PDB file of C-alpha atoms in Angstrom:
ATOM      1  CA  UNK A   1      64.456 106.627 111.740  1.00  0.00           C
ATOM      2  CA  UNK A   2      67.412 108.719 110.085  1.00  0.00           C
ATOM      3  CA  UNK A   3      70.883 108.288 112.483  1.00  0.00           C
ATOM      4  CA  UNK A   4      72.840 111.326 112.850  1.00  0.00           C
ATOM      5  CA  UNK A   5      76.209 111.964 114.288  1.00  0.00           C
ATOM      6  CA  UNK A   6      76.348 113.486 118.379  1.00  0.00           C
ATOM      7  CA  UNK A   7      73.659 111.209 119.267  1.00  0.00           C
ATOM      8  CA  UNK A   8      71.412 112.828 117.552  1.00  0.00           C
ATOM      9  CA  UNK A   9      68.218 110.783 115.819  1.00  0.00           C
ATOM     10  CA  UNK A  10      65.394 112.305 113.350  1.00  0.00           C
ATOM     11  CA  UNK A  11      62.061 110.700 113.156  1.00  0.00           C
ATOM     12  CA  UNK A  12      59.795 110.984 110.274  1.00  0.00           C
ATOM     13  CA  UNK A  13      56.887 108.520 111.315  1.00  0.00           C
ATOM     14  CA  UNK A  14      54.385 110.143 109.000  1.00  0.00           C
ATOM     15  CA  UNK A  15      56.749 111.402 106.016  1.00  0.00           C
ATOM     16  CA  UNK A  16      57.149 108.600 102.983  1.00  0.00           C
ATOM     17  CA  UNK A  17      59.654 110.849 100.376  1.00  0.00           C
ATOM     18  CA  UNK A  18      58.649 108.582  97.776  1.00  0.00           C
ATOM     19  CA  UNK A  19      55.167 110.266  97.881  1.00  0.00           C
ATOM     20  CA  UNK A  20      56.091 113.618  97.543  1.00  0.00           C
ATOM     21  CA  UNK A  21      55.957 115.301  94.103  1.00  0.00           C
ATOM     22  CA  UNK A  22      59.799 115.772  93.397  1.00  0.00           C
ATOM     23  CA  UNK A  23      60.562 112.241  94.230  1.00  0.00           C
ATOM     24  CA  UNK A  24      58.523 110.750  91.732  1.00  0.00           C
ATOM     25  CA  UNK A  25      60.696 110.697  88.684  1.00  0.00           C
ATOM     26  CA  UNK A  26      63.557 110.230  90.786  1.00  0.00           C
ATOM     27  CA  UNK A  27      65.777 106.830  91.078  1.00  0.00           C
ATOM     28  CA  UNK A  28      66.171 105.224  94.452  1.00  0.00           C
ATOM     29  CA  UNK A  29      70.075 106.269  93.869  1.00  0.00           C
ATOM     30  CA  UNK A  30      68.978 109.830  94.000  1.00  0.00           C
ATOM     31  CA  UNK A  31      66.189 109.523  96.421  1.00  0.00           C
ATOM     32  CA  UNK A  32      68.994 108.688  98.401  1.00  0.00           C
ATOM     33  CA  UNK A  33      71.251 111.737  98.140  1.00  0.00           C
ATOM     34  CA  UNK A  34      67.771 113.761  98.981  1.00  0.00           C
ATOM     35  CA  UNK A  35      67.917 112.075 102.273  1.00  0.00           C
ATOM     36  CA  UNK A  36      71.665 112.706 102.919  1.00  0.00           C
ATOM     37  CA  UNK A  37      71.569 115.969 101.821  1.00  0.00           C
ATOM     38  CA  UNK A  38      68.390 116.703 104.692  1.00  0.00           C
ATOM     39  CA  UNK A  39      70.403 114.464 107.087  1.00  0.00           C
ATOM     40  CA  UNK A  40      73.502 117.074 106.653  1.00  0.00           C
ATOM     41  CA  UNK A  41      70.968 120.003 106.546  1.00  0.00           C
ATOM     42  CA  UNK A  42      69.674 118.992 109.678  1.00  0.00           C
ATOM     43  CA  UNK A  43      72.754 118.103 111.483  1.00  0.00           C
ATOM     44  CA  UNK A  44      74.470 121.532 110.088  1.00  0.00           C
ATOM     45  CA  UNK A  45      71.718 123.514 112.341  1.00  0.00           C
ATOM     46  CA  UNK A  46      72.224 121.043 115.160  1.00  0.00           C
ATOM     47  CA  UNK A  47      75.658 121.853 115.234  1.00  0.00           C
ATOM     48  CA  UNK A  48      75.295 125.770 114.925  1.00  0.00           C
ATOM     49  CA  UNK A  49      72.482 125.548 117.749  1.00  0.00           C
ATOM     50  CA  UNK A  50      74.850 123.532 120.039  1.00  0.00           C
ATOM     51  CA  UNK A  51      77.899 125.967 119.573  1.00  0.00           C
ATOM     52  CA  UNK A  52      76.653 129.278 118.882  1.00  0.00           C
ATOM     53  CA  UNK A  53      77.572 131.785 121.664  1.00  0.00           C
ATOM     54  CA  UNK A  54      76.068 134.253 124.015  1.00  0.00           C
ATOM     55  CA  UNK A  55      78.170 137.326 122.632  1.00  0.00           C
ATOM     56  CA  UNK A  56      77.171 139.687 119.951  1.00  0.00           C
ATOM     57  CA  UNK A  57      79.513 141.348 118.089  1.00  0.00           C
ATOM     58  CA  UNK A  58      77.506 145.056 117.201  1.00  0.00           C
ATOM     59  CA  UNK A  59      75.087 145.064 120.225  1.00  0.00           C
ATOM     60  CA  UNK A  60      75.674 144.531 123.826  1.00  0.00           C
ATOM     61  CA  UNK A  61      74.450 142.187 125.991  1.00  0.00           C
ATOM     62  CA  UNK A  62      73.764 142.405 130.348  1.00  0.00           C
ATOM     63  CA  UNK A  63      74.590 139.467 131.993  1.00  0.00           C
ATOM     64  CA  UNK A  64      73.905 139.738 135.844  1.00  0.00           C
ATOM     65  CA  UNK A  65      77.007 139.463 138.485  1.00  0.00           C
ATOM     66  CA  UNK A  66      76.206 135.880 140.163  1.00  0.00           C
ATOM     67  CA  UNK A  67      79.978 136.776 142.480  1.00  0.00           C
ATOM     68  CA  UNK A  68      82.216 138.699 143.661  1.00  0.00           C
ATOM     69  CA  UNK A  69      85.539 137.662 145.191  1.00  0.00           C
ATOM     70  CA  UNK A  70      87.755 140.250 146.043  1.00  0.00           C
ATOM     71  CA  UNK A  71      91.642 138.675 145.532  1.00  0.00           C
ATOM     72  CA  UNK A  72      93.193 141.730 146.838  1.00  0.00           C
ATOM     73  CA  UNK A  73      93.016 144.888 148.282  1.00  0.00           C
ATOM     74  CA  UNK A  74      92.642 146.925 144.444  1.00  0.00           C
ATOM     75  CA  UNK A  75      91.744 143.732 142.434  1.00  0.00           C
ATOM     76  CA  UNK A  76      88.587 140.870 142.359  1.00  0.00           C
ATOM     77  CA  UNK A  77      87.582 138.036 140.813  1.00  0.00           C
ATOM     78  CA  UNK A  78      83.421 138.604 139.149  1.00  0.00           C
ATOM     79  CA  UNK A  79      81.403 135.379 137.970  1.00  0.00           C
ATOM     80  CA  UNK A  80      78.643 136.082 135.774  1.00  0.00           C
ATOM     81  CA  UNK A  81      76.043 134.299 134.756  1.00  0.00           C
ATOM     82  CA  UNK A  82      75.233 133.323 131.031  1.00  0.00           C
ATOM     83  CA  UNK A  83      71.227 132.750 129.567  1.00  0.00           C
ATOM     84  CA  UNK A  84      71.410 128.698 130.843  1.00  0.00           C
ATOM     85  CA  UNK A  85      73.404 126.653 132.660  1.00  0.00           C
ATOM     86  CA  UNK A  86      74.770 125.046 129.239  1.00  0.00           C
ATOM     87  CA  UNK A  87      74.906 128.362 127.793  1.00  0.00           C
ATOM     88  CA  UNK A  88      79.198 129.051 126.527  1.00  0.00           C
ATOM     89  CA  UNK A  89      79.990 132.680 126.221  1.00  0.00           C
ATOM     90  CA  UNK A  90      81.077 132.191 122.449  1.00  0.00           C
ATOM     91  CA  UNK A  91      84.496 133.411 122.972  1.00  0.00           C
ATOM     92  CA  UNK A  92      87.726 132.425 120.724  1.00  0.00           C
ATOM     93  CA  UNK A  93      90.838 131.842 122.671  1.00  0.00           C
ATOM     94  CA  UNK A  94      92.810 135.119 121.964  1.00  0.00           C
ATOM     95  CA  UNK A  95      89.620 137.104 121.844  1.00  0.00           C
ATOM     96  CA  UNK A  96      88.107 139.911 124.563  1.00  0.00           C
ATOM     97  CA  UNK A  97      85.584 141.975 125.138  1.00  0.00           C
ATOM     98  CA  UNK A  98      84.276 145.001 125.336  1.00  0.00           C
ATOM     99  CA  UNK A  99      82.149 146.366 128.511  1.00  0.00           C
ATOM    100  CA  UNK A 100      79.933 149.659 129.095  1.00  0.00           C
ATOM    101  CA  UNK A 101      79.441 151.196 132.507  1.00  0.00           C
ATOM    102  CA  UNK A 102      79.706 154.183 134.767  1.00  0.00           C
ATOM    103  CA  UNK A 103      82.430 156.519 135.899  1.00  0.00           C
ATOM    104  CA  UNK A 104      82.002 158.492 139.090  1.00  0.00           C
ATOM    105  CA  UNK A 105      80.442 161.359 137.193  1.00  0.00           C
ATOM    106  CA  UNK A 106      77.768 159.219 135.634  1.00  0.00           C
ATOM    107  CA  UNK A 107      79.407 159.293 132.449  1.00  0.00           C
ATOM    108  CA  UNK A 108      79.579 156.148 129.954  1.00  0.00           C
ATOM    109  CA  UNK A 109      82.939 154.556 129.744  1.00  0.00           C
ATOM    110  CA  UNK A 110      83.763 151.456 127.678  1.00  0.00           C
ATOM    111  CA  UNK A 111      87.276 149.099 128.416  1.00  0.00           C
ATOM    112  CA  UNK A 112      88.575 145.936 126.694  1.00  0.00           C
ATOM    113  CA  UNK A 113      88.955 143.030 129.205  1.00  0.00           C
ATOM    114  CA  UNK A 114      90.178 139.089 128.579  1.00  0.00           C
ATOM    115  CA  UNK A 115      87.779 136.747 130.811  1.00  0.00           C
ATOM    116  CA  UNK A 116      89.820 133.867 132.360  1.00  0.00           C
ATOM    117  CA  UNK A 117      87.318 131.404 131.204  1.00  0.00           C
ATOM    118  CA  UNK A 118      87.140 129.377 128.023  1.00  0.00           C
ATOM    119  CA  UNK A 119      84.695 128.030 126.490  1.00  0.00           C
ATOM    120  CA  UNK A 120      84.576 124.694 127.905  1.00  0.00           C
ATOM    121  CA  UNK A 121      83.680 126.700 131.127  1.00  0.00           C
ATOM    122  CA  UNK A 122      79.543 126.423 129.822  1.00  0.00           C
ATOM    123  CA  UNK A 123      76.915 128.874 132.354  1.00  0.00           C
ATOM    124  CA  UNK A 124      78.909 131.163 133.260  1.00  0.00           C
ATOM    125  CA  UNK A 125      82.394 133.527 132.325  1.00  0.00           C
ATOM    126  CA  UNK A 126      84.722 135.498 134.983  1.00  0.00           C
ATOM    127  CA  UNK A 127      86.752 138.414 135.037  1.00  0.00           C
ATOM    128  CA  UNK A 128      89.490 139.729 137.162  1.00  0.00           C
ATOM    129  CA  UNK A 129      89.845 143.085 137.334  1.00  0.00           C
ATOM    130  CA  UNK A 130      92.841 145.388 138.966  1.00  0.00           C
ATOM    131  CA  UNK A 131      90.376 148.811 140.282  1.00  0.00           C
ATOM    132  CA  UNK A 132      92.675 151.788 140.283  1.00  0.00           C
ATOM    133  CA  UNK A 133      91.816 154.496 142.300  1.00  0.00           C
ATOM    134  CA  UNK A 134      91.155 157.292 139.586  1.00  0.00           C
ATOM    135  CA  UNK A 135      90.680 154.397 137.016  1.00  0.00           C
ATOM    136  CA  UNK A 136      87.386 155.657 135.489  1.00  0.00           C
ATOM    137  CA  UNK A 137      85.676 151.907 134.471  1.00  0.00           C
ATOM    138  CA  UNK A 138      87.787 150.793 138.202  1.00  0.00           C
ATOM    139  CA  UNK A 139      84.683 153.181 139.817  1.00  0.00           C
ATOM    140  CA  UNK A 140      82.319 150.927 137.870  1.00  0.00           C
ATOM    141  CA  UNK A 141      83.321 147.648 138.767  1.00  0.00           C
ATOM    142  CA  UNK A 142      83.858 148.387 142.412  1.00  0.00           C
ATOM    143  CA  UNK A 143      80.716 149.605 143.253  1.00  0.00           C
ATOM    144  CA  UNK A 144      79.573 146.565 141.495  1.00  0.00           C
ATOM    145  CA  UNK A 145      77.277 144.270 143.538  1.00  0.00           C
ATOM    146  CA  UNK A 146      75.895 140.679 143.430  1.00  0.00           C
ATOM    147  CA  UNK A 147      72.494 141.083 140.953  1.00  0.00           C
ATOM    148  CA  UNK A 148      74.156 144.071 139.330  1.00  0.00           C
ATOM    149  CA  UNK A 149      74.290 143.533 134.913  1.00  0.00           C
ATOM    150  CA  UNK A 150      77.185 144.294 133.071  1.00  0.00           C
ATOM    151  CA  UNK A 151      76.476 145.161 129.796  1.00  0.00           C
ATOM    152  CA  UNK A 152      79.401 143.295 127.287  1.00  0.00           C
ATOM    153  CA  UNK A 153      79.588 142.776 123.123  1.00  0.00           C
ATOM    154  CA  UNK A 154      82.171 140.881 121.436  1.00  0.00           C
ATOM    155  CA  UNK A 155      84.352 139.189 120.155  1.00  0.00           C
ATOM    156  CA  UNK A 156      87.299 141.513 119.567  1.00  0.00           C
ATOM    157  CA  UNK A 157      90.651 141.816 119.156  1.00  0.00           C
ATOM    158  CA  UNK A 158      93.504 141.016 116.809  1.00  0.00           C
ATOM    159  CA  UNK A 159      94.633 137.968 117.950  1.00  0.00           C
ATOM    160  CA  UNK A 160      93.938 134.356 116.832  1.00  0.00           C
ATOM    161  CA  UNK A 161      95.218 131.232 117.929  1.00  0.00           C
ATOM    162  CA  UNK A 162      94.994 127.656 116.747  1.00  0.00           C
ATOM    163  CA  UNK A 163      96.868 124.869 118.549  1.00  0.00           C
ATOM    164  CA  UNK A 164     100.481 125.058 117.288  1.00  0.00           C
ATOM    165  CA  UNK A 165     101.000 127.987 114.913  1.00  0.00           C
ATOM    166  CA  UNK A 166     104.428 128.160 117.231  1.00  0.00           C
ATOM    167  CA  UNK A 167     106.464 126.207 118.900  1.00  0.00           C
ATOM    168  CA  UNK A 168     106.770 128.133 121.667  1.00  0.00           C
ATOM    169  CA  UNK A 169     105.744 131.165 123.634  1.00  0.00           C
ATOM    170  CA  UNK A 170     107.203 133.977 125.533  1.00  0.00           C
ATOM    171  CA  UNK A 171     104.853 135.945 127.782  1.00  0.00           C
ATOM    172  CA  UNK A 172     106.044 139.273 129.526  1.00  0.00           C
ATOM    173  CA  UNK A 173     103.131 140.326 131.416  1.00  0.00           C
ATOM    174  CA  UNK A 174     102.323 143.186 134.410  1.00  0.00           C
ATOM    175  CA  UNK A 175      99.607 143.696 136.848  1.00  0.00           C
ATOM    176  CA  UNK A 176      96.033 142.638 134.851  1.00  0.00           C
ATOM    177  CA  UNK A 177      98.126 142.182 131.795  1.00  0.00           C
ATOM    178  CA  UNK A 178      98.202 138.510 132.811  1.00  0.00           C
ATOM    179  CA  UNK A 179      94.383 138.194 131.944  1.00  0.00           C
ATOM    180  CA  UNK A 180      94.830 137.642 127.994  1.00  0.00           C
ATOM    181  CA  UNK A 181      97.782 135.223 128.848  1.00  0.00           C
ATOM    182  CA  UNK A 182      96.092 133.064 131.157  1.00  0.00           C
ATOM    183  CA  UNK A 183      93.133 132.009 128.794  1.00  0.00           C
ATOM    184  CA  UNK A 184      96.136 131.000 126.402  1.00  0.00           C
ATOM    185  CA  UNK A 185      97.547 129.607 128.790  1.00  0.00           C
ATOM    186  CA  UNK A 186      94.851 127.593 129.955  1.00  0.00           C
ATOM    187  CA  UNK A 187      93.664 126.802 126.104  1.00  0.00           C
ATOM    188  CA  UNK A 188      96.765 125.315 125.600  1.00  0.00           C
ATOM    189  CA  UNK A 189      97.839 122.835 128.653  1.00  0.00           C
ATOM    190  CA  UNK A 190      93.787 121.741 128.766  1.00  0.00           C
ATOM    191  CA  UNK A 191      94.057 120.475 125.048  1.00  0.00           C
ATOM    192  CA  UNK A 192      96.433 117.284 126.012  1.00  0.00           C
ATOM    193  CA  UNK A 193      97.074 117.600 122.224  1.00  0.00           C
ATOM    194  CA  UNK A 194      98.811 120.760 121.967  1.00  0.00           C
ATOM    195  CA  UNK A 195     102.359 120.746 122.374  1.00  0.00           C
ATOM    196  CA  UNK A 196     103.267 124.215 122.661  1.00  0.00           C
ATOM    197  CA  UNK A 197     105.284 125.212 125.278  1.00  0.00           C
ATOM    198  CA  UNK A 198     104.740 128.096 127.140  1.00  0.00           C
ATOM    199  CA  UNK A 199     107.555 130.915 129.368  1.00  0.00           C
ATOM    200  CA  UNK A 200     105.560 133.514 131.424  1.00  0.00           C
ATOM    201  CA  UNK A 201     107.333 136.182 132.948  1.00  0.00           C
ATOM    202  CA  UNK A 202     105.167 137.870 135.425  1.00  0.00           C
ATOM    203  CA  UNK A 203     106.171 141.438 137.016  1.00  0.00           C
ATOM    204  CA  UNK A 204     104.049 142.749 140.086  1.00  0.00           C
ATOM    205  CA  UNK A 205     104.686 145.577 142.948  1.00  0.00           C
ATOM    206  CA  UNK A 206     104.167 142.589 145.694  1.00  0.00           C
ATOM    207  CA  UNK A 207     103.387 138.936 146.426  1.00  0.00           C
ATOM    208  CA  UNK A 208      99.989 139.766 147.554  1.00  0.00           C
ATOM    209  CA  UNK A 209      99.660 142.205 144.074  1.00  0.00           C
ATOM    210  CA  UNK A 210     100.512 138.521 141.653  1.00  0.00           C
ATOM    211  CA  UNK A 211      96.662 137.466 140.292  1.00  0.00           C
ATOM    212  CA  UNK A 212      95.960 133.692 139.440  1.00  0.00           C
ATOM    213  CA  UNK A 213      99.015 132.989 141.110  1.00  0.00           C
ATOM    214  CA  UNK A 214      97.823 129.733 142.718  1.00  0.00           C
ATOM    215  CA  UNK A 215      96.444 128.627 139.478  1.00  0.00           C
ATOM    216  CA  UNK A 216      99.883 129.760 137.863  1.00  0.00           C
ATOM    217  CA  UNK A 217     101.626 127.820 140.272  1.00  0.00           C
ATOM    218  CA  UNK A 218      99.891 124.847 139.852  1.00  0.00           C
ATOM    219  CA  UNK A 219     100.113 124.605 136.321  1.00  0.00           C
ATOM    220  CA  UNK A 220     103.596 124.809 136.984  1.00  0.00           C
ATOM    221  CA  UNK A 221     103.828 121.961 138.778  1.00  0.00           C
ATOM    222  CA  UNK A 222     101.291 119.946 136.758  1.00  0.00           C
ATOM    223  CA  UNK A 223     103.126 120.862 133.492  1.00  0.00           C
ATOM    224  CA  UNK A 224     106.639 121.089 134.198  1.00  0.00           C
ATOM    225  CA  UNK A 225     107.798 120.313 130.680  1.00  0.00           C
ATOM    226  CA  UNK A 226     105.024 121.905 128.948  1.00  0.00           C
ATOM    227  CA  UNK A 227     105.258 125.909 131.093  1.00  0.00           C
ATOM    228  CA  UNK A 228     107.302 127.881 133.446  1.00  0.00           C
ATOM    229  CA  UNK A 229     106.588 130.776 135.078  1.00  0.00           C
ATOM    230  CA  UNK A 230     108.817 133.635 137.090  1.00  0.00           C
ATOM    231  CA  UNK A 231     107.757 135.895 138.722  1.00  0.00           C
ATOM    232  CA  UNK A 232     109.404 139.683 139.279  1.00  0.00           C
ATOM    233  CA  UNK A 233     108.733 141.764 142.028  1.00  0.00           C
ATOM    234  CA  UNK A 234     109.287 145.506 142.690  1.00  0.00           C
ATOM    235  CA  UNK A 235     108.985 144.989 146.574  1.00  0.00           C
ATOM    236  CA  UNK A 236     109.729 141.520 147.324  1.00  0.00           C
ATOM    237  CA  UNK A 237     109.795 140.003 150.783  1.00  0.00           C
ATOM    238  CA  UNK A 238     113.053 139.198 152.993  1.00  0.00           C
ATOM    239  CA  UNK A 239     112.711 135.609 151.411  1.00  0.00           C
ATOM    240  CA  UNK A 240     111.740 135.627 147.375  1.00  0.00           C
ATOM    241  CA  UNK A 241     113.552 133.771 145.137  1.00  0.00           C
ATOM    242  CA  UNK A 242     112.585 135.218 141.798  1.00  0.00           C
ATOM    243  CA  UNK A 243     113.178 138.603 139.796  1.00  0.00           C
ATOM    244  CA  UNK A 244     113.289 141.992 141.889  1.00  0.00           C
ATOM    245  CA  UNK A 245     113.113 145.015 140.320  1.00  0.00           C
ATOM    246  CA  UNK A 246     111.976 145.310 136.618  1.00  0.00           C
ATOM    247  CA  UNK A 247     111.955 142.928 133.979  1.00  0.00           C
ATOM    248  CA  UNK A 248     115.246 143.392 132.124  1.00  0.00           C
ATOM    249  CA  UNK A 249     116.876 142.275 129.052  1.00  0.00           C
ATOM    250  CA  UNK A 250     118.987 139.203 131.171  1.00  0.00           C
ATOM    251  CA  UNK A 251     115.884 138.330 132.910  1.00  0.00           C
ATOM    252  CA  UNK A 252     114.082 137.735 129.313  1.00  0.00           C
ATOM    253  CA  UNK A 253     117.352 136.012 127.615  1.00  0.00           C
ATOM    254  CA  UNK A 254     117.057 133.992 130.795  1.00  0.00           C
ATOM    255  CA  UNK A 255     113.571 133.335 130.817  1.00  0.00           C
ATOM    256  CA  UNK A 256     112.138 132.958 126.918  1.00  0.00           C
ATOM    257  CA  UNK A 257     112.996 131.463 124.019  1.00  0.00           C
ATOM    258  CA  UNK A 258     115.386 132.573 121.724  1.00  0.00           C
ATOM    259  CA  UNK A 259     114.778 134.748 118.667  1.00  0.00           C
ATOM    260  CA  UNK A 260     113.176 131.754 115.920  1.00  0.00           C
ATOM    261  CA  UNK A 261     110.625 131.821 113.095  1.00  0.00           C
ATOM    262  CA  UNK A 262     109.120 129.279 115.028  1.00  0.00           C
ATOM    263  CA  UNK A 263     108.324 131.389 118.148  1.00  0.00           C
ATOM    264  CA  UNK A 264     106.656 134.724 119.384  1.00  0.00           C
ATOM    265  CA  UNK A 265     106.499 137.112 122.648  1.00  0.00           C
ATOM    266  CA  UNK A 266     103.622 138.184 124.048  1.00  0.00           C
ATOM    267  CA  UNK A 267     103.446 141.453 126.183  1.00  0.00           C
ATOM    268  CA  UNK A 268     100.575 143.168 128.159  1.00  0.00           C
ATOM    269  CA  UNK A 269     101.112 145.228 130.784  1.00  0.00           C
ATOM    270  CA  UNK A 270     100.773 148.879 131.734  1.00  0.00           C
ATOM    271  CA  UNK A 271     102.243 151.280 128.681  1.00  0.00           C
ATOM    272  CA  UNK A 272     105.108 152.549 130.300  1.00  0.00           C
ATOM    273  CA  UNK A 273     106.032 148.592 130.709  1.00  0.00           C
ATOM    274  CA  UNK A 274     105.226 147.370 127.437  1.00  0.00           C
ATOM    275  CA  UNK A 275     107.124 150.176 125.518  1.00  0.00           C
ATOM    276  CA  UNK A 276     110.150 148.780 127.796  1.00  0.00           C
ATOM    277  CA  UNK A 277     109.479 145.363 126.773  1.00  0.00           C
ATOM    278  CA  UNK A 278     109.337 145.929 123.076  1.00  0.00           C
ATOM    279  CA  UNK A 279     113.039 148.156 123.258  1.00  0.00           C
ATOM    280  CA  UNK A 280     114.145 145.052 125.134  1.00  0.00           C
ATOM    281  CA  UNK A 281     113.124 142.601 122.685  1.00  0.00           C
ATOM    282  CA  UNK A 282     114.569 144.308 119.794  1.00  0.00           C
ATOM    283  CA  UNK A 283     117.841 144.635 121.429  1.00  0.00           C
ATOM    284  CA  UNK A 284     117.332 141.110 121.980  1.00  0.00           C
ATOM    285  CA  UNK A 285     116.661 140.400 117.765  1.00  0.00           C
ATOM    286  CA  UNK A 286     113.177 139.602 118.225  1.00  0.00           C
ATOM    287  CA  UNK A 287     112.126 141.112 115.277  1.00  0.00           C
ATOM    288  CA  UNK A 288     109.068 142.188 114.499  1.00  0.00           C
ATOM    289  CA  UNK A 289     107.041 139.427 113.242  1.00  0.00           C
ATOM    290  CA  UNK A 290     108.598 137.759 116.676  1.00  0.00           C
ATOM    291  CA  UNK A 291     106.779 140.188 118.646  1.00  0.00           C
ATOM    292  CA  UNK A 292     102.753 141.055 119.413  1.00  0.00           C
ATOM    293  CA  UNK A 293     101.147 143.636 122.185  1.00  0.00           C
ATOM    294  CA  UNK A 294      97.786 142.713 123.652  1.00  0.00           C
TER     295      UNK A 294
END
């Protein structure tokens, strides 16, 4: 029996190497780099079977809407269901993808979205999706019912992250904009070995309009020295104690981490809100290396 790393154990009851034809000139030395070499072999395909994803990159892919949990009045929460139960969508942190469906006229419409899950999260990914009213790929998803497919291909997108390339990061997010944040977010306070810190600043019409916010709020309070978040509102109730308005240049001195090599802001958020942001930070002297738009 050859041992192999992950628990993993090949048997060869019937096979003798020596017998084979290329083994027979060969020293026991090199008889036994022929057997490391198949043990690697072996355990190289093991380990691409084990972690290769669901997604495709060039062709998409339906997976079939297990649920649907509407958050708010414009907004909900879809589960879908990957191949197996063990199945992991295949998706880098930093990474989105790309989805087909329907607008009201029938015609094909294709949008960029950031699941919430990571890949730890094995069966299954989720979205959360803001539906607009005359949002074209909005019409798709809210007609969407349990047993409907969604057709996806991925990965995509320009940005990669490995655990501490910064320091720190500052995250100006609106509305779904908070979607490619949270699965940083999440990547980085579930590794216990990453010690980036993370500022969100979150800007929504409402309370009831903030998505994730209990999971927001309780990394929060799990990881008070490791990520803050504060929260704007346009329309805040009598009783709010964070931003109102729009995000503005004191609320982001206030709220992020100074201009450093060592650092970068995020934004994502609807255009007129990121082209805001990005006059904001380079009043600020976040320069441009500082800076990068989902």
């Amino acid at each position: 029996m050859l041992e192999l790393p992950l628990k993993m154990a090949l048997r060869f009851p019937n096979l003798d190497l020596k017998s084979l034809p290329f083994a027979e000139n060969l020293n026991p030395e090199l008889l036994g780099g022929v057997v490391a070499l198949l043990a690697l072999g072996f355990t190289a395909a093991y380990i691409s079977y084990r972690t290769k994803g669901c997604l495709d990159p060039k062709n998409f892919k339906e997976f079939k809407l297990i649920k649907k949990t509407q958050l708010s009045h414009n907004s909900a929460r879809f589960r879908f269901a990957l191949p197996t139960p063990s199945s992991r969508l295949g998706l880098p942190v930093g990474k989105n993808i790309l989805a087909r469906g329907r607008d009201s006229q029938g015609e094909e419409v294709l949008r960029s979205y950031t699941p919430i899950t990571l890949d730890s999260d094995v069966g299954y990914f989720e979205l959360v999706v803001k539906m607009y009213p005359n949002g074209k790929m909005s019409h798709h998803f809210r007609q969407m019912k349990e047993g409907d497919y969604l057709a996806v291909r991925g990965p995509k997108g320009r940005f990669s992250y490995k655990p501490g390339q910064v320091r720190a990061f500052g995250m100006l997010a609106g509305g779904s904009g908070i979607t490619p944040m949270f699965q940083l977010i999440r990547a980085i306070l579930e590794n216990p070995k990453d010690k980036t810190k993370v500022h969100l600043i979150y800007a929504s019409v409402t309370v009831d309009d903030i998505l994730l916010k209990e999971e927001l709020d309780n990394f929060a309070e799990k990881f008070p020295q490791r990520f803050e978040v504060y929260h704007v509102l346009n329309k805040p109730p009598q009783q709010w104690n964070g931003g109102i308005g729009f995000v503005s240049k004191e609320i982001i001195k206030s709220h992020c981490p100074e201009p450093a090599k060592d650092i970068q802001i995020l934004r994502c958020g609807p255009p007129a809100m990121n082209t805001a942001m990005a006059t904001h930070l380079d009043a600020l002297g976040y320069t441009s290396d500082m800076q990068f738009q989902f």
